[in-house]
Amino acid sequence: MLKKIFVVDDDKAVTDFIETALQTAGYECVVSNTAEGVLERARREKPDLIILDIVMPGTDGVDLNIALKGDDATRNIPVVFLTGLIQKSEEQADISKKDIILAKPFLIDQLLVKIREVVKG
């Protein structure tokens, strides 16, 4: 069974790039260009990993992560954060020790290594 990864980023070029790379690497990819509805969908579909941009309009990645970590059904889903604001974001986002922060811009190989570390497959 394919590992399922949610990709949440308001930049469609970024999500398209990541989606193509993940599918090529053998992962099932679910993309959202907004944080709205992601918590509910994560409860239903139980992804193996969420790749989450921190700075987005509306509900941002910080708020979504706090909601994910506060929900019994989603709190153990690992998160890879994508951001250009590492220090400030880390302090605000309720980042756990098992979560990973990757600075933008990043190489897709860096992201794939982090994903493999987290999902083991």
mmCIF file of C-alpha atoms in Angstrom:
data_model
loop_
_atom_site.group_PDB
_atom_site.id
_atom_site.type_symbol
_atom_site.label_atom_id
_atom_site.label_comp_id
_atom_site.label_asym_id
_atom_site.label_seq_id
_atom_site.Cartn_x
_atom_site.Cartn_y
_atom_site.Cartn_z
ATOM 1 C CA MET A 1 0.000 0.000 0.000
ATOM 2 C CA LEU A 2 1.277 3.454 -0.914
ATOM 3 C CA LYS A 3 2.144 5.858 1.877
ATOM 4 C CA LYS A 4 -0.246 8.824 1.816
ATOM 5 C CA ILE A 5 1.180 12.324 2.131
ATOM 6 C CA PHE A 6 -0.813 15.550 2.388
ATOM 7 C CA VAL A 7 0.822 18.641 0.886
ATOM 8 C CA VAL A 8 -0.570 21.969 2.115
ATOM 9 C CA ASP A 9 0.872 25.138 0.570
ATOM 10 C CA ASP A 10 -0.831 28.206 -0.902
ATOM 11 C CA ASP A 11 1.677 28.326 -3.783
ATOM 12 C CA LYS A 12 0.320 26.089 -6.554
ATOM 13 C CA ALA A 13 3.718 25.909 -8.256
ATOM 14 C CA VAL A 14 5.188 24.474 -5.049
ATOM 15 C CA THR A 15 2.398 21.919 -4.579
ATOM 16 C CA ASP A 16 2.576 20.864 -8.247
ATOM 17 C CA PHE A 17 6.359 20.420 -7.955
ATOM 18 C CA ILE A 18 6.110 18.399 -4.741
ATOM 19 C CA GLU A 19 3.166 16.341 -6.004
ATOM 20 C CA THR A 20 5.042 15.305 -9.152
ATOM 21 C CA ALA A 21 8.149 14.371 -7.154
ATOM 22 C CA LEU A 22 6.176 12.376 -4.578
ATOM 23 C CA GLN A 23 4.194 10.468 -7.183
ATOM 24 C CA THR A 24 7.399 9.680 -9.079
ATOM 25 C CA ALA A 25 8.912 8.419 -5.810
ATOM 26 C CA GLY A 26 5.927 6.114 -5.246
ATOM 27 C CA TYR A 27 3.817 8.030 -2.727
ATOM 28 C CA GLU A 28 0.120 8.838 -2.833
ATOM 29 C CA CYS A 29 -0.202 12.609 -2.710
ATOM 30 C CA VAL A 30 -3.180 14.738 -1.625
ATOM 31 C CA VAL A 31 -2.761 18.457 -2.328
ATOM 32 C CA SER A 32 -4.488 21.455 -0.786
ATOM 33 C CA ASN A 33 -3.704 25.095 -1.531
ATOM 34 C CA THR A 34 -5.426 26.202 1.671
ATOM 35 C CA ALA A 35 -5.450 24.966 5.258
ATOM 36 C CA GLU A 36 -9.243 25.008 5.317
ATOM 37 C CA GLY A 37 -10.679 21.505 5.635
ATOM 38 C CA VAL A 38 -7.313 19.782 6.094
ATOM 39 C CA LEU A 39 -7.934 18.846 9.747
ATOM 40 C CA GLU A 40 -11.226 17.149 8.894
ATOM 41 C CA ARG A 41 -9.719 15.372 5.910
ATOM 42 C CA ALA A 42 -6.729 14.232 7.992
ATOM 43 C CA ARG A 43 -9.135 12.768 10.565
ATOM 44 C CA ARG A 44 -10.874 10.761 7.827
ATOM 45 C CA GLU A 45 -7.926 9.711 5.673
ATOM 46 C CA LYS A 46 -5.148 9.409 8.287
ATOM 47 C CA PRO A 47 -2.149 10.419 6.141
ATOM 48 C CA ASP A 48 1.278 9.056 6.973
ATOM 49 C CA LEU A 49 2.748 12.571 6.795
ATOM 50 C CA ILE A 50 1.695 16.187 6.251
ATOM 51 C CA ILE A 51 3.957 18.631 4.422
ATOM 52 C CA LEU A 52 2.834 22.032 5.640
ATOM 53 C CA ASP A 53 3.731 25.571 4.647
ATOM 54 C CA ILE A 54 3.707 27.788 7.709
ATOM 55 C CA VAL A 55 2.920 31.157 6.122
ATOM 56 C CA MET A 56 -0.390 31.072 4.215
ATOM 57 C CA PRO A 57 -3.323 33.473 3.947
ATOM 58 C CA GLY A 58 -6.367 32.746 6.107
ATOM 59 C CA THR A 59 -5.741 29.816 8.412
ATOM 60 C CA ASP A 60 -1.978 29.483 8.346
ATOM 61 C CA GLY A 61 0.244 26.505 8.998
ATOM 62 C CA VAL A 62 0.838 27.537 12.613
ATOM 63 C CA ASP A 63 -2.878 27.454 13.414
ATOM 64 C CA LEU A 64 -3.415 24.232 11.458
ATOM 65 C CA ASN A 65 -0.550 22.502 13.274
ATOM 66 C CA ILE A 66 -1.900 23.572 16.662
ATOM 67 C CA ALA A 67 -5.291 22.120 15.669
ATOM 68 C CA LEU A 68 -3.679 18.889 14.403
ATOM 69 C CA LYS A 69 -1.634 18.429 17.590
ATOM 70 C CA GLY A 70 -4.689 19.185 19.727
ATOM 71 C CA ASP A 71 -6.864 16.521 18.101
ATOM 72 C CA ASP A 72 -6.687 12.905 19.316
ATOM 73 C CA ALA A 73 -7.162 11.555 15.779
ATOM 74 C CA THR A 74 -4.342 13.588 14.206
ATOM 75 C CA ARG A 75 -1.836 14.473 16.933
ATOM 76 C CA ASN A 76 0.573 11.663 16.003
ATOM 77 C CA ILE A 77 0.734 12.483 12.296
ATOM 78 C CA PRO A 78 4.268 13.742 11.626
ATOM 79 C CA VAL A 79 4.674 17.111 9.925
ATOM 80 C CA VAL A 80 7.385 18.476 7.655
ATOM 81 C CA PHE A 81 7.211 22.271 7.771
ATOM 82 C CA LEU A 82 8.214 24.353 4.774
ATOM 83 C CA THR A 83 9.099 27.936 5.604
ATOM 84 C CA GLY A 84 11.389 30.836 5.021
ATOM 85 C CA LEU A 85 10.933 32.013 8.619
ATOM 86 C CA ILE A 86 12.552 29.204 10.599
ATOM 87 C CA GLN A 87 13.231 30.761 13.992
ATOM 88 C CA LYS A 88 9.983 32.699 14.389
ATOM 89 C CA SER A 89 7.884 29.858 12.988
ATOM 90 C CA GLU A 90 9.440 27.223 15.223
ATOM 91 C CA GLU A 91 8.627 29.233 18.323
ATOM 92 C CA GLN A 92 5.005 29.787 17.312
ATOM 93 C CA ALA A 93 3.935 26.566 15.631
ATOM 94 C CA ASP A 94 3.913 24.059 18.522
ATOM 95 C CA ILE A 95 6.539 22.020 16.724
ATOM 96 C CA SER A 96 7.235 18.680 18.357
ATOM 97 C CA LYS A 97 10.589 16.918 18.385
ATOM 98 C CA LYS A 98 9.421 14.442 15.740
ATOM 99 C CA ASP A 99 8.430 17.199 13.303
ATOM 100 C CA ILE A 100 10.908 18.512 10.744
ATOM 101 C CA ILE A 101 11.507 22.032 9.462
ATOM 102 C CA LEU A 102 12.814 22.533 5.939
ATOM 103 C CA ALA A 103 13.790 26.038 4.806
ATOM 104 C CA LYS A 104 12.580 27.391 1.486
ATOM 105 C CA PRO A 105 14.016 27.233 -1.049
ATOM 106 C CA PHE A 106 14.815 23.544 -0.753
ATOM 107 C CA LEU A 107 16.033 20.805 -3.053
ATOM 108 C CA ILE A 108 13.506 18.072 -3.752
ATOM 109 C CA ASP A 109 16.125 15.480 -2.791
ATOM 110 C CA GLN A 110 16.338 17.091 0.670
ATOM 111 C CA LEU A 111 12.573 16.788 1.039
ATOM 112 C CA LEU A 112 12.525 13.163 -0.126
ATOM 113 C CA VAL A 113 15.255 12.227 2.372
ATOM 114 C CA LYS A 114 13.230 13.789 5.195
ATOM 115 C CA ILE A 115 10.068 12.019 4.033
ATOM 116 C CA ARG A 116 11.821 8.641 3.941
ATOM 117 C CA GLU A 117 13.156 9.224 7.456
ATOM 118 C CA VAL A 118 9.644 9.882 8.730
ATOM 119 C CA VAL A 119 7.483 7.369 6.865
ATOM 120 C CA LYS A 120 10.046 4.580 6.460
ATOM 121 C CA GLY A 121 8.845 3.538 3.059
#
